[in-house]
Amino acid sequence: DIEIINGNCEDAINIIRSKGKVNSLTALNSSNDAIDFDFSNIKISKLKILSAGNDCADLSYGKYDFDNANISGCGDKAVSVGEKSKLKIQDLIVSNSHIGIASKDSSYVQLENGNFSNLEICLSAYRKKQEFMGALIDANKFNCINSAKRIFIDDFSNIRLFN
């Protein structure tokens, strides 16, 4: 179990080149990114992130699996998945952030049961860096309410909704 309160670094927690399971991760009031995982294979059973100055969860170059996630108050993205990463996420609640999930640069997100509210964009898939392809999001049982835009997709990417 990991709990971080008032993280004042560039990343409240940064996990690099690691493999493992976290039963519960809570990050409250992070000044920048709440969690940043790179080149890792991480499973989190219960994730709670409230208030981050930038991204709440920033994932790159790895394989990630989140169950039962509650994310709110992110300055930019609630979940940012990039650089050939794969994320499987089940039972996600996102609110009061700029973007709910951003999949970019050859990444894939599989979402099962997502509830999003009060966002600029709920789901976003795009290519940010030229050396990568586009991105993909598969979302099953996805709700987006009180948000400016449901989805954003560039010409290289795709979002598939199954409800």
Coordinates of N, CA and C in Angstrom, one line a residue:
D1 N 0.8 -1.2 0.0 CA 0.0 0.0 0.0 C 0.9 1.2 0.0
I2 N 0.5 2.2 -0.8 CA 1.2 3.5 -0.9 C 0.3 4.6 -0.7
E3 N 0.7 5.6 0.1 CA -0.1 6.8 0.3 C 0.8 8.0 0.3
I4 N 0.5 9.0 -0.6 CA 1.3 10.2 -0.7 C 0.4 11.4 -0.5
I5 N 0.7 12.3 0.4 CA -0.1 13.5 0.6 C 0.8 14.7 0.5
N6 N 0.4 15.7 -0.3 CA 1.1 16.9 -0.5 C 2.4 16.7 -1.2
G7 N 2.5 15.8 -2.2 CA 3.7 15.6 -3.0 C 4.2 16.9 -3.7
N8 N 5.4 17.3 -3.4 CA 5.9 18.6 -3.9 C 7.0 18.5 -5.0
C9 N 7.2 17.3 -5.5 CA 8.2 17.1 -6.5 C 7.6 17.1 -7.9
E10 N 8.5 16.9 -8.9 CA 7.9 16.9 -10.3 C 6.9 15.7 -10.4
D11 N 7.2 14.6 -9.8 CA 6.3 13.4 -9.7 C 6.2 13.1 -8.2
A12 N 5.0 13.0 -7.7 CA 4.8 12.6 -6.3 C 5.4 11.2 -6.1
I13 N 5.1 10.3 -7.1 CA 5.8 9.0 -7.1 C 6.2 8.6 -8.5
N14 N 7.4 8.2 -8.7 CA 7.9 7.8 -10.0 C 8.5 6.4 -9.9
I15 N 7.9 5.5 -10.7 CA 8.4 4.1 -10.7 C 8.9 3.8 -12.1
I16 N 10.2 3.3 -12.1 CA 10.9 3.1 -13.3 C 11.5 1.7 -13.4
R17 N 11.3 1.0 -14.5 CA 11.8 -0.3 -14.7 C 11.5 -1.3 -13.6
S18 N 10.2 -1.4 -13.3 CA 9.8 -2.2 -12.2 C 8.7 -3.1 -12.6
K19 N 8.5 -4.2 -11.8 CA 7.4 -5.1 -12.0 C 6.8 -5.4 -10.7
G20 N 5.4 -5.4 -10.6 CA 4.8 -5.8 -9.3 C 3.4 -5.4 -9.2
K21 N 2.8 -5.6 -8.0 CA 1.4 -5.3 -7.7 C 1.3 -4.4 -6.5
V22 N 0.4 -3.4 -6.6 CA 0.2 -2.5 -5.5 C -1.3 -2.7 -5.1
N23 N -1.5 -3.0 -3.9 CA -2.9 -3.3 -3.4 C -3.7 -2.0 -3.4
S24 N -3.1 -0.9 -2.9 CA -3.8 0.4 -2.8 C -2.8 1.5 -3.0
L25 N -3.1 2.5 -3.9 CA -2.3 3.6 -4.1 C -3.1 4.9 -4.0
T26 N -2.8 5.8 -3.0 CA -3.6 7.0 -2.8 C -2.6 8.2 -3.0
A27 N -2.9 9.1 -3.8 CA -2.1 10.4 -3.9 C -3.0 11.5 -3.8
L28 N -2.8 12.4 -2.8 CA -3.6 13.5 -2.6 C -2.8 14.8 -2.6
N29 N -3.3 15.8 -3.4 CA -2.7 17.1 -3.4 C -1.3 17.1 -3.9
S30 N -1.0 16.6 -5.1 CA 0.3 16.7 -5.7 C 0.5 18.0 -6.5
S31 N 1.6 18.6 -6.3 CA 1.9 19.9 -7.0 C 2.0 19.7 -8.5
N32 N 2.5 18.6 -9.0 CA 2.7 18.4 -10.4 C 2.0 17.1 -10.8
D33 N 2.7 16.1 -11.4 CA 2.2 14.8 -11.7 C 2.0 14.0 -10.4
A34 N 0.9 13.3 -10.2 CA 0.8 12.5 -9.0 C 1.6 11.2 -9.1
I35 N 1.3 10.4 -10.2 CA 2.1 9.2 -10.4 C 2.7 9.2 -11.8
D36 N 3.9 8.7 -11.9 CA 4.6 8.6 -13.2 C 5.3 7.3 -13.3
F37 N 4.8 6.4 -14.2 CA 5.4 5.1 -14.3 C 6.1 5.0 -15.7
D38 N 7.3 4.5 -15.7 CA 8.0 4.3 -17.0 C 8.7 3.0 -17.1
F39 N 8.6 2.3 -18.3 CA 9.3 1.1 -18.5 C 8.9 0.0 -17.5
S40 N 7.7 -0.1 -17.1 CA 7.3 -1.0 -16.0 C 6.1 -1.8 -16.3
N41 N 5.9 -2.8 -15.5 CA 4.7 -3.7 -15.6 C 4.1 -3.7 -14.2
I42 N 3.0 -2.9 -14.0 CA 2.4 -2.6 -12.7 C 0.9 -2.9 -12.7
K43 N 0.5 -3.5 -11.7 CA -1.0 -3.8 -11.5 C -1.3 -3.1 -10.2
I44 N -2.4 -2.2 -10.2 CA -2.9 -1.6 -9.0 C -4.4 -2.0 -8.8
S45 N -4.6 -2.5 -7.6 CA -6.0 -3.0 -7.3 C -6.9 -1.8 -7.0
K46 N -6.5 -0.9 -6.2 CA -7.3 0.3 -5.9 C -6.5 1.6 -6.0
L47 N -6.9 2.5 -6.9 CA -6.2 3.7 -7.1 C -7.1 4.9 -6.8
K48 N -6.6 5.8 -6.0 CA -7.3 7.0 -5.7 C -6.3 8.2 -5.8
I49 N -6.7 9.1 -6.8 CA -5.9 10.3 -7.0 C -6.8 11.5 -6.9
L50 N -6.5 12.4 -6.0 CA -7.3 13.7 -5.9 C -6.4 14.9 -5.9
S51 N -6.6 15.7 -6.8 CA -5.9 17.0 -7.0 C -4.4 16.9 -7.3
A52 N -4.1 17.1 -8.6 CA -2.7 17.2 -9.1 C -2.6 18.4 -10.0
G53 N -1.4 19.1 -9.9 CA -1.2 20.3 -10.7 C -1.1 20.0 -12.2
N54 N -0.7 18.8 -12.6 CA -0.6 18.4 -14.0 C -1.3 17.1 -14.2
D55 N -0.7 16.0 -14.7 CA -1.3 14.8 -14.9 C -1.5 14.0 -13.6
C56 N -2.6 13.3 -13.5 CA -2.8 12.5 -12.3 C -2.0 11.2 -12.4
A57 N -2.1 10.5 -13.6 CA -1.4 9.3 -13.8 C -0.7 9.4 -15.2
D58 N 0.6 9.4 -15.2 CA 1.4 9.5 -16.5 C 2.1 8.2 -16.7
L59 N 1.7 7.4 -17.7 CA 2.3 6.1 -18.0 C 3.0 6.0 -19.3
S60 N 4.2 5.5 -19.4 CA 4.9 5.3 -20.6 C 5.7 4.1 -20.7
Y61 N 5.9 3.6 -21.9 CA 6.8 2.4 -22.2 C 6.6 1.3 -21.3
G62 N 5.3 0.8 -21.1 CA 5.1 -0.3 -20.2 C 3.7 -0.9 -20.4
K63 N 3.4 -1.8 -19.4 CA 2.1 -2.5 -19.4 C 1.6 -2.3 -18.0
Y64 N 0.3 -1.8 -18.0 CA -0.3 -1.4 -16.7 C -1.7 -1.9 -16.6
D65 N -2.1 -2.2 -15.4 CA -3.5 -2.8 -15.1 C -4.0 -2.1 -13.9
F66 N -5.1 -1.4 -14.0 CA -5.7 -0.7 -12.9 C -7.2 -1.2 -12.7
D67 N -7.5 -1.6 -11.4 CA -8.9 -1.9 -11.1 C -9.4 -0.8 -10.1
N68 N -10.6 -0.5 -10.2 CA -11.3 0.4 -9.2 C -10.5 1.7 -9.0
A69 N -10.5 2.5 -10.0 CA -9.8 3.8 -9.9 C -10.7 5.0 -9.8
N70 N -10.4 5.9 -8.9 CA -11.2 7.1 -8.7 C -10.2 8.3 -8.8
I71 N -10.4 9.1 -9.9 CA -9.4 10.2 -10.2 C -10.1 11.5 -10.3
S72 N -9.7 12.6 -9.6 CA -10.4 13.8 -9.7 C -9.4 15.0 -9.5
G73 N -9.7 16.1 -10.2 CA -9.0 17.3 -9.9 C -7.6 17.4 -10.5
C74 N -7.5 16.9 -11.7 CA -6.2 16.9 -12.4 C -6.1 18.2 -13.3
G75 N -4.9 18.8 -13.2 CA -4.7 20.0 -13.9 C -4.7 19.8 -15.4
D76 N -4.3 18.6 -15.9 CA -4.3 18.3 -17.3 C -5.0 17.0 -17.5
K77 N -4.3 15.9 -17.7 CA -4.9 14.6 -18.0 C -5.1 13.8 -16.7
A78 N -6.3 13.1 -16.6 CA -6.5 12.2 -15.5 C -5.6 10.9 -15.7
V79 N -5.6 10.4 -16.9 CA -4.7 9.2 -17.3 C -4.1 9.5 -18.6
S80 N -2.8 9.6 -18.6 CA -2.0 9.8 -19.8 C -1.2 8.6 -20.1
V81 N -1.5 8.0 -21.3 CA -0.8 6.7 -21.7 C -0.1 6.9 -23.0
G82 N 1.3 6.8 -22.9 CA 2.0 7.1 -24.1 C 3.2 6.2 -24.4
E83 N 3.9 6.4 -25.5 CA 5.1 5.7 -25.9 C 4.9 4.2 -25.8
K84 N 4.1 3.6 -26.7 CA 3.9 2.2 -26.8 C 3.4 1.4 -25.6
S85 N 2.7 2.1 -24.7 CA 2.2 1.5 -23.5 C 0.8 0.8 -23.7
K86 N 0.5 -0.1 -22.8 CA -0.8 -0.8 -22.8 C -1.3 -0.6 -21.4
L87 N -2.6 -0.2 -21.4 CA -3.3 0.0 -20.1 C -4.6 -0.7 -20.2
K88 N -4.9 -1.6 -19.2 CA -6.2 -2.2 -19.0 C -6.7 -1.6 -17.7
I89 N -7.9 -1.0 -17.8 CA -8.4 -0.3 -16.6 C -9.9 -0.6 -16.5
Q90 N -10.3 -1.0 -15.3 CA -11.6 -1.5 -15.0 C -12.2 -0.6 -13.9
D91 N -13.5 -0.2 -14.0 CA -14.2 0.6 -13.0 C -13.4 1.9 -12.7
L92 N -13.5 2.8 -13.6 CA -12.8 4.1 -13.6 C -13.9 5.2 -13.4
I93 N -13.6 6.1 -12.4 CA -14.4 7.3 -12.3 C -13.4 8.5 -12.4
V94 N -13.7 9.4 -13.3 CA -12.9 10.6 -13.5 C -13.8 11.8 -13.5
S95 N -13.3 12.9 -12.8 CA -14.1 14.1 -12.8 C -13.2 15.3 -12.6
N96 N -13.7 16.5 -13.0 CA -13.1 17.8 -12.7 C -11.6 17.8 -13.2
S97 N -11.4 17.5 -14.4 CA -10.0 17.5 -15.0 C -10.2 18.0 -16.4
H98 N -9.0 18.2 -17.1 CA -9.0 18.7 -18.5 C -9.4 17.5 -19.4
I99 N -8.6 16.5 -19.4 CA -8.8 15.3 -20.2 C -9.0 14.1 -19.4
G100 N -9.9 13.2 -19.7 CA -10.1 12.0 -18.9 C -9.0 11.0 -19.2
I101 N -9.0 10.4 -20.4 CA -7.9 9.5 -20.8 C -7.4 10.0 -22.1
A102 N -6.0 10.1 -22.1 CA -5.3 10.4 -23.4 C -4.4 9.2 -23.7
S103 N -4.7 8.6 -24.9 CA -3.9 7.5 -25.4 C -3.1 8.1 -26.6
K104 N -1.8 8.0 -26.5 CA -1.0 8.6 -27.6 C 0.2 7.8 -28.0
D105 N 0.7 8.1 -29.1 CA 2.0 7.5 -29.6 C 2.1 6.0 -29.5
S106 N 1.4 5.3 -30.3 CA 1.4 3.8 -30.4 C 0.9 3.1 -29.1
S107 N 0.1 3.7 -28.3 CA -0.4 3.1 -27.1 C -1.8 2.6 -27.3
Y108 N -2.2 1.7 -26.4 CA -3.5 1.1 -26.4 C -4.1 1.1 -25.0
V109 N -5.4 1.5 -24.9 CA -6.1 1.5 -23.6 C -7.4 0.7 -23.8
Q110 N -7.5 -0.2 -22.9 CA -8.8 -1.0 -22.8 C -9.5 -0.6 -21.6
L111 N -10.7 0.1 -21.7 CA -11.4 0.6 -20.6 C -12.7 -0.2 -20.5
E112 N -13.0 -0.7 -19.3 CA -14.2 -1.4 -19.0 C -14.9 -0.7 -17.8
N113 N -16.1 -0.1 -18.1 CA -16.9 0.6 -17.2 C -16.2 1.9 -16.7
G114 N -16.4 2.9 -17.5 CA -15.9 4.3 -17.1 C -17.0 5.3 -17.0
N115 N -16.9 6.1 -15.9 CA -17.8 7.2 -15.7 C -17.0 8.5 -15.6
F116 N -17.3 9.4 -16.5 CA -16.6 10.6 -16.6 C -17.5 11.8 -16.5
S117 N -17.1 12.9 -15.8 CA -17.9 14.1 -15.7 C -17.1 15.3 -15.4
N118 N -17.6 16.4 -15.9 CA -17.0 17.7 -15.8 C -15.6 17.8 -16.3
L119 N -15.4 17.4 -17.6 CA -14.1 17.4 -18.3 C -14.2 18.3 -19.5
E120 N -13.1 18.7 -20.1 CA -13.0 19.3 -21.4 C -13.2 18.2 -22.5
I121 N -12.5 17.1 -22.3 CA -12.5 16.0 -23.3 C -12.5 14.7 -22.5
C122 N -13.5 13.8 -22.7 CA -13.5 12.5 -22.0 C -12.4 11.6 -22.4
L123 N -12.4 11.3 -23.7 CA -11.4 10.3 -24.3 C -10.7 11.0 -25.5
S124 N -9.4 10.8 -25.5 CA -8.6 11.4 -26.6 C -7.5 10.4 -27.1
A125 N -7.4 10.3 -28.4 CA -6.4 9.4 -29.0 C -5.7 10.1 -30.1
Y126 N -4.4 10.2 -30.0 CA -3.7 10.9 -31.0 C -2.2 10.6 -31.1
R127 N -1.5 11.0 -32.1 CA -0.1 10.9 -32.3 C 0.5 12.2 -31.9
K128 N 1.4 12.2 -30.9 CA 2.1 13.5 -30.5 C 3.5 13.6 -31.1
K129 N 4.2 12.5 -31.2 CA 5.6 12.5 -31.6 C 5.7 11.7 -33.0
Q130 N 6.4 12.3 -33.9 CA 6.5 11.7 -35.3 C 7.0 10.3 -35.4
E131 N 7.9 9.9 -34.4 CA 8.5 8.6 -34.5 C 7.5 7.4 -34.1
F132 N 6.3 7.8 -33.7 CA 5.3 6.8 -33.3 C 4.1 6.8 -34.3
M133 N 3.3 5.8 -34.1 CA 2.0 5.7 -34.9 C 1.0 6.4 -34.0
G134 N -0.3 6.2 -34.4 CA -1.4 6.8 -33.6 C -1.7 5.9 -32.4
A135 N -2.8 6.1 -31.8 CA -3.2 5.4 -30.6 C -4.6 4.8 -30.7
L136 N -4.9 3.9 -29.8 CA -6.2 3.3 -29.8 C -6.8 3.2 -28.4
I137 N -8.1 3.5 -28.3 CA -8.9 3.2 -27.0 C -10.1 2.4 -27.4
D138 N -10.2 1.3 -26.7 CA -11.5 0.5 -26.7 C -12.2 0.7 -25.4
A139 N -13.4 1.2 -25.4 CA -14.2 1.6 -24.2 C -15.5 0.8 -24.2
N140 N -15.7 0.0 -23.2 CA -17.0 -0.7 -23.0 C -17.7 -0.1 -21.7
K141 N -18.9 0.2 -21.9 CA -19.7 0.8 -20.8 C -19.1 2.1 -20.3
F142 N -19.1 3.1 -21.2 CA -18.5 4.4 -21.1 C -19.5 5.5 -21.0
N143 N -19.5 6.3 -20.0 CA -20.4 7.4 -19.8 C -19.6 8.7 -19.7
C144 N -20.1 9.7 -20.4 CA -19.4 11.0 -20.4 C -20.5 12.1 -20.2
I145 N -20.6 12.8 -19.0 CA -21.6 13.7 -18.8 C -21.0 15.1 -18.4
N146 N -21.8 16.2 -18.6 CA -21.3 17.5 -18.2 C -19.9 17.8 -18.7
S147 N -19.6 17.4 -19.9 CA -18.2 17.6 -20.5 C -18.4 18.3 -21.8
A148 N -17.4 19.1 -22.1 CA -17.4 19.9 -23.4 C -17.4 19.0 -24.6
K149 N -16.5 18.0 -24.6 CA -16.4 17.1 -25.8 C -16.2 15.7 -25.3
R150 N -17.0 14.8 -26.0 CA -16.9 13.4 -25.6 C -15.6 12.7 -26.0
I151 N -15.3 12.9 -27.3 CA -14.0 12.2 -27.8 C -13.3 13.2 -28.7
F152 N -12.0 13.0 -28.8 CA -11.1 13.6 -29.8 C -10.2 12.6 -30.4
I153 N -10.2 12.5 -31.7 CA -9.4 11.5 -32.5 C -8.6 12.3 -33.6
D154 N -7.3 12.0 -33.8 CA -6.6 12.6 -34.9 C -6.7 11.6 -36.1
D155 N -6.1 11.9 -37.2 CA -6.2 11.1 -38.4 C -5.4 9.7 -38.3
F156 N -4.6 9.6 -37.3 CA -3.8 8.4 -37.1 C -4.3 7.4 -36.1
S157 N -5.4 7.8 -35.4 CA -5.8 7.0 -34.2 C -7.3 6.6 -34.3
N158 N -7.7 5.9 -33.3 CA -9.1 5.4 -33.2 C -9.6 5.2 -31.8
I159 N -10.9 5.5 -31.6 CA -11.6 5.2 -30.4 C -12.8 4.4 -30.7
R160 N -12.9 3.2 -30.1 CA -14.0 2.3 -30.4 C -14.8 2.2 -29.1
L161 N -16.1 2.5 -29.2 CA -17.0 2.5 -28.1 C -18.0 1.3 -28.2
F162 N -18.0 0.5 -27.2 CA -18.9 -0.6 -27.1 C -19.8 -0.5 -25.9
N163 N -21.1 -0.2 -26.1 CA -22.0 0.0 -24.9 C -23.1 -1.0 -24.9

